[in-house]
Amino acid sequence: MAAAIDLDEIRDFLVELAKQAGELIVSQTGKTAYDDKANSVDLVTETDAAVEKLVATKCTEKYPHFEFMGEESYIPGVTKLSEKPTFIVDPIDGTTNFIHSFPFSCTSLGFAINRHPVVGVVYNPFLNLMYTGIKGQGSFLNGTQKLPLRQPPAGSKLTLQNALIGIEWGTQRSGVNYKVKTETFKKLAAEDGSMVHGFRSLGSAAMNMCAVAAGQLDAYWEGGCYAWDVCAGWVILTEAGGRVVGGNPGIWEPAVDQRIYLAVRGGDGCEEFIKNFWDSVEGQLDY
Ligand code: IPD
């Protein structure tokens, strides 16, 4: 019989790796040039590749039998997430922040088995925020602060009207997805719509998910990001009592590589909130 996988050991290994990645990221801030990928707002730097090389090398040295999927080595149509134990990694999530020295970039190190996220480590080296989670064991900030950090006031119910919501414009600035996003933003913001408390764009899917896990954001709606953007944050959020559902209506159990998500903090009213959010989505995101 195959030996059970020690998830605590993997978490500890990823925490040390995230610290090494963080040192490299901080040392290169403001020093690396950037290139375009799909268009002029889809950016990559040499440091993204250098951090992925570091992380991939260490992961495959220590765990040669596990798979590795990373943003920078991903080949569209070729790289596929399998059922095997897999590290799912974004070396720098928040590359645009990194380029602008806006201190919300992180390394997002996830681990999945049977395509389900089971370990997550997200480290923002600029603010020294280390989020960790293991399926079934809770999630924490900097090792000791149990998530969520903030509980909603007693008796208060999560509603669109009292929510602070993470959104991102994404890298498509025309076409159907841009229209669905902008129309939905307008409907959520307007006085004759839901008139939510506000929107925040942290510029990193992983940071947005950790903010929901911490209870600092109530939800995060996203279309267009990838498994490496959300795998680690997924464990951290769900272990804090939150949920990840589809960003298009009706998807209660999305796959980690589905690319369209709604992440919601736990608490009273969560399911009703999800349904009301889905009612506000103006059309269907299509990635
Ligand atoms: C991006 C960020 C952003 C999200 C994009 C991602 P990157 O990742 O997570 O918040 O909206 O979809 O591509 O390019 O900084 O690694």
Coordinates of C-alpha atoms and ligand atoms in Angstrom, one line a residue:
M1 CA 0.0 0.0 0.0
A2 CA 1.3 3.5 -0.9
A3 CA 2.5 5.5 2.1
A4 CA 0.0 8.3 3.2
I5 CA 1.1 11.7 2.1
D6 CA 2.2 13.8 5.1
L7 CA 0.5 17.2 4.5
D8 CA 2.0 18.8 7.6
E9 CA 5.5 18.1 6.1
I10 CA 4.4 19.5 2.8
R11 CA 3.1 22.7 4.5
D12 CA 6.4 23.2 6.4
F13 CA 8.4 22.6 3.2
L14 CA 6.3 25.1 1.3
V15 CA 6.6 27.7 4.0
E16 CA 10.4 27.6 3.9
L17 CA 10.3 27.7 0.1
A18 CA 7.9 30.7 0.1
K19 CA 10.4 32.5 2.4
Q20 CA 13.2 31.8 -0.1
A21 CA 11.0 32.9 -3.0
G22 CA 10.1 36.1 -1.0
E23 CA 13.8 37.0 -0.6
L24 CA 14.4 36.7 -4.3
I25 CA 11.3 38.8 -5.1
V26 CA 12.1 41.6 -2.7
S27 CA 15.8 41.7 -3.9
Q28 CA 14.6 42.2 -7.5
T29 CA 11.9 44.8 -6.9
G30 CA 12.2 47.7 -9.2
K31 CA 15.1 46.1 -11.0
T32 CA 13.6 43.8 -13.6
A33 CA 12.2 44.8 -17.0
Y34 CA 8.9 43.4 -18.0
D35 CA 7.4 41.9 -21.2
D36 CA 3.8 41.5 -22.5
K37 CA 2.2 38.1 -22.8
A38 CA -1.3 38.2 -24.4
N39 CA -1.5 42.0 -24.5
S40 CA -0.1 45.2 -22.9
V41 CA -1.8 44.5 -19.5
D42 CA -0.8 40.8 -19.3
L43 CA 2.7 41.2 -17.9
V44 CA 5.7 39.0 -17.0
T45 CA 9.2 39.7 -15.6
E46 CA 12.4 37.7 -15.5
T47 CA 11.8 37.3 -11.8
D48 CA 8.6 35.3 -12.4
A49 CA 10.6 32.8 -14.3
A50 CA 13.5 32.8 -11.8
V51 CA 11.2 32.2 -8.8
E52 CA 9.4 29.4 -10.7
K53 CA 12.7 27.8 -11.5
L54 CA 13.7 27.9 -7.8
V55 CA 10.3 26.5 -6.6
A56 CA 10.1 23.8 -9.3
T57 CA 13.6 22.6 -8.7
K58 CA 13.1 22.3 -4.9
C59 CA 9.7 20.6 -5.3
T60 CA 10.9 18.0 -7.8
E61 CA 14.1 17.3 -5.8
K62 CA 12.2 16.7 -2.6
Y63 CA 9.1 15.1 -4.1
P64 CA 10.2 13.5 -7.4
H65 CA 7.0 11.4 -7.7
F66 CA 4.7 14.4 -7.5
E67 CA 3.6 16.5 -10.5
F68 CA 4.3 20.2 -10.9
M69 CA 2.2 22.8 -12.6
G70 CA 3.4 26.4 -12.6
E71 CA 2.3 29.6 -14.4
E72 CA 5.5 30.2 -16.2
S73 CA 6.0 26.6 -17.5
Y74 CA 2.4 26.1 -18.4
I75 CA 1.8 25.2 -22.1
P76 CA -1.8 25.9 -23.2
G77 CA -3.5 22.8 -24.5
V78 CA -0.7 20.6 -23.3
T79 CA -0.3 21.0 -19.6
K80 CA -3.2 19.3 -17.9
L81 CA -4.0 19.0 -14.2
S82 CA -4.2 15.2 -13.4
E83 CA -5.5 13.3 -10.4
K84 CA -2.0 12.7 -9.2
P85 CA -0.5 14.7 -6.2
T86 CA 0.4 18.0 -7.8
F87 CA 2.1 21.2 -6.7
I88 CA 0.2 24.1 -8.3
V89 CA 2.3 27.3 -8.2
D90 CA 2.2 30.9 -9.1
P91 CA 5.7 32.2 -8.5
I92 CA 4.6 35.8 -8.4
D93 CA 0.9 36.4 -8.1
G94 CA 0.4 40.1 -8.6
T95 CA 3.1 40.7 -11.2
T96 CA 1.6 44.1 -12.1
N97 CA 1.9 45.1 -8.5
F98 CA 5.5 43.8 -8.4
I99 CA 6.4 45.9 -11.5
H100 CA 4.8 49.0 -9.9
S101 CA 6.3 48.3 -6.4
F102 CA 2.8 48.1 -5.0
P103 CA 3.3 45.8 -2.0
F104 CA 0.6 43.2 -2.8
S105 CA 2.6 40.5 -4.6
C106 CA 2.9 37.1 -3.2
T107 CA 4.1 33.6 -4.0
S108 CA 1.2 31.2 -4.1
L109 CA 2.1 27.6 -3.4
G110 CA -0.8 25.1 -3.6
F111 CA -0.9 21.3 -3.4
A112 CA -3.8 19.2 -4.8
I113 CA -4.7 15.5 -4.7
N114 CA -7.3 14.1 -7.0
R115 CA -7.6 17.7 -8.3
H116 CA -8.8 18.9 -4.9
P117 CA -6.7 21.6 -3.1
V118 CA -5.4 20.2 0.2
V119 CA -2.4 22.4 1.2
G120 CA -2.1 26.2 0.6
V121 CA 0.8 28.6 1.4
V122 CA 0.5 32.2 0.3
Y123 CA 3.4 34.6 1.2
N124 CA 3.5 38.3 0.7
P125 CA 7.1 39.2 1.5
F126 CA 6.6 43.0 1.4
L127 CA 4.1 42.9 4.3
N128 CA 5.4 39.7 5.8
L129 CA 2.0 38.0 5.6
M130 CA 2.3 34.2 5.6
Y131 CA -1.1 32.5 5.1
T132 CA -1.2 28.7 5.5
G133 CA -3.9 26.0 5.4
I134 CA -4.2 22.3 5.4
K135 CA -7.5 20.5 4.6
G136 CA -9.2 19.5 7.8
Q137 CA -6.8 21.5 10.0
G138 CA -7.8 25.1 9.7
S139 CA -5.9 28.0 8.3
F140 CA -3.6 30.6 9.9
L141 CA -1.8 33.9 9.4
N142 CA 1.9 33.8 10.4
G143 CA 1.6 30.4 12.0
T144 CA -0.5 31.4 15.0
Q145 CA -3.4 33.7 14.2
K146 CA -6.3 31.5 13.3
L147 CA -8.4 32.7 10.3
P148 CA -10.8 34.4 10.0
L149 CA -9.2 37.3 11.9
R150 CA -12.4 39.2 11.9
Q151 CA -15.8 37.8 12.7
P152 CA -18.9 39.7 11.5
P153 CA -20.8 41.5 14.3
A154 CA -23.1 39.1 16.2
G155 CA -26.5 38.7 14.6
S156 CA -25.4 40.4 11.4
K157 CA -26.1 38.6 8.1
L158 CA -24.0 38.7 5.0
T159 CA -25.8 40.7 2.4
L160 CA -24.8 42.4 -0.9
Q161 CA -25.7 45.7 0.7
N162 CA -23.2 45.4 3.5
A163 CA -20.4 43.7 1.5
L164 CA -16.9 44.8 0.6
I165 CA -16.1 42.9 -2.6
G166 CA -12.9 42.0 -4.3
I167 CA -12.9 42.4 -8.1
E168 CA -10.3 42.5 -10.8
W169 CA -10.6 44.0 -14.3
G170 CA -8.5 41.2 -15.7
T171 CA -6.4 41.2 -18.9
Q172 CA -9.3 41.2 -21.4
R173 CA -10.4 44.8 -22.0
S174 CA -12.9 44.2 -24.7
G175 CA -15.4 41.5 -25.8
V176 CA -18.0 39.6 -23.8
N177 CA -16.0 39.1 -20.6
Y178 CA -15.2 42.7 -20.3
K179 CA -18.8 43.6 -20.8
V180 CA -20.1 41.1 -18.3
K181 CA -17.6 42.3 -15.7
T182 CA -18.2 46.0 -16.2
E183 CA -22.0 45.7 -16.3
T184 CA -22.0 43.5 -13.2
F185 CA -19.7 46.0 -11.4
K186 CA -22.2 48.8 -12.3
K187 CA -25.2 46.8 -11.1
L188 CA -23.6 45.9 -7.8
A189 CA -22.5 49.5 -7.2
A190 CA -25.5 51.4 -8.2
E191 CA -28.1 53.0 -5.9
D192 CA -30.8 51.3 -7.9
G193 CA -28.8 48.0 -7.8
S194 CA -27.3 46.4 -4.7
M195 CA -25.3 49.5 -3.6
V196 CA -22.5 47.4 -2.0
H197 CA -20.3 49.0 0.5
G198 CA -17.4 49.0 -2.0
F199 CA -15.0 47.2 -4.3
R200 CA -11.3 46.5 -3.8
S201 CA -8.8 45.3 -6.3
L202 CA -5.7 43.9 -4.6
G203 CA -4.2 42.9 -8.0
S204 CA -3.6 39.3 -6.9
A205 CA -6.1 36.5 -6.8
A206 CA -4.3 34.8 -4.0
M207 CA -4.2 38.0 -1.9
N208 CA -7.9 38.6 -2.6
M209 CA -8.8 35.0 -1.4
C210 CA -6.7 35.4 1.7
A211 CA -8.4 38.7 2.5
V212 CA -11.8 36.9 2.2
A213 CA -10.4 34.1 4.5
A214 CA -9.3 36.8 7.0
G215 CA -12.8 38.3 6.9
Q216 CA -11.5 41.6 5.6
L217 CA -13.3 41.2 2.3
D218 CA -16.7 39.5 2.2
A219 CA -16.4 38.1 -1.3
Y220 CA -14.2 38.0 -4.4
W221 CA -15.5 37.5 -7.9
E222 CA -13.2 36.5 -10.6
G223 CA -13.1 35.3 -14.2
G224 CA -10.0 34.5 -16.2
C225 CA -7.5 33.4 -13.7
Y226 CA -6.0 29.9 -13.4
A227 CA -5.6 27.1 -11.0
W228 CA -2.2 28.5 -9.8
D229 CA -3.9 31.8 -8.8
V230 CA -6.5 30.1 -6.6
C231 CA -5.3 26.6 -5.4
A232 CA -3.5 27.8 -2.3
G233 CA -6.0 30.5 -1.4
W234 CA -8.8 27.9 -1.9
V235 CA -7.5 25.8 1.1
I236 CA -6.9 28.9 3.2
L237 CA -10.4 30.2 2.6
T238 CA -12.4 27.0 2.9
E239 CA -10.5 26.1 6.1
A240 CA -11.5 29.6 7.5
G241 CA -15.1 28.6 6.9
G242 CA -15.6 30.2 3.5
R243 CA -16.7 28.8 0.2
V244 CA -15.6 28.8 -3.4
V245 CA -18.4 28.4 -5.9
G246 CA -18.6 29.2 -9.6
G247 CA -18.5 32.8 -10.8
N248 CA -21.3 32.1 -13.2
P249 CA -24.7 31.2 -11.7
G250 CA -25.6 27.7 -10.6
I251 CA -22.1 26.1 -10.1
W252 CA -21.9 25.0 -6.5
E253 CA -18.8 22.8 -6.8
P254 CA -16.4 24.3 -9.3
A255 CA -13.2 22.6 -10.4
V256 CA -10.0 24.2 -9.3
D257 CA -9.0 24.9 -12.9
Q258 CA -12.5 26.2 -13.9
R259 CA -11.2 29.8 -14.2
I260 CA -14.4 31.5 -13.0
Y261 CA -15.0 31.7 -9.3
L262 CA -16.9 33.4 -6.5
A263 CA -15.1 33.2 -3.1
V264 CA -17.3 34.1 -0.1
R265 CA -16.5 34.3 3.6
G266 CA -18.4 32.0 5.9
G267 CA -21.1 33.0 8.3
D268 CA -24.8 33.6 8.4
G269 CA -26.5 34.3 5.1
C270 CA -23.6 32.8 2.9
E271 CA -25.9 30.7 0.6
E272 CA -28.4 33.5 0.1
F273 CA -25.6 35.9 -0.6
I274 CA -24.3 33.6 -3.3
K275 CA -27.7 33.3 -5.0
N276 CA -28.2 37.1 -4.8
F277 CA -24.7 37.6 -6.2
W278 CA -25.4 35.2 -9.1
D279 CA -28.6 37.2 -9.8
S280 CA -26.5 40.3 -10.2
V281 CA -24.2 38.7 -12.8
E282 CA -25.1 40.4 -16.1
G283 CA -24.6 37.5 -18.6
Q284 CA -22.1 34.7 -18.6
L285 CA -18.4 34.8 -18.3
D286 CA -16.7 32.7 -20.9
Y287 CA -13.1 31.6 -20.6
Ligands
IPD1 C1 -3.1 37.7 -12.0 C2 -3.7 38.2 -10.7 C3 -4.9 39.1 -11.0 C4 -6.0 38.3 -11.7 C5 -5.4 37.8 -13.0 C6 -4.1 36.9 -12.8 P1 -0.5 37.3 -12.2 O1 -2.0 36.9 -11.8 O2 -4.0 37.2 -9.9 O3 -5.5 39.5 -9.8 O4 -7.1 39.1 -12.0 O5 -6.4 37.0 -13.7 O6 -3.6 36.5 -14.0 O7 -0.4 37.5 -13.7 O8 -0.1 38.5 -11.4 O9 0.3 36.1 -11.8

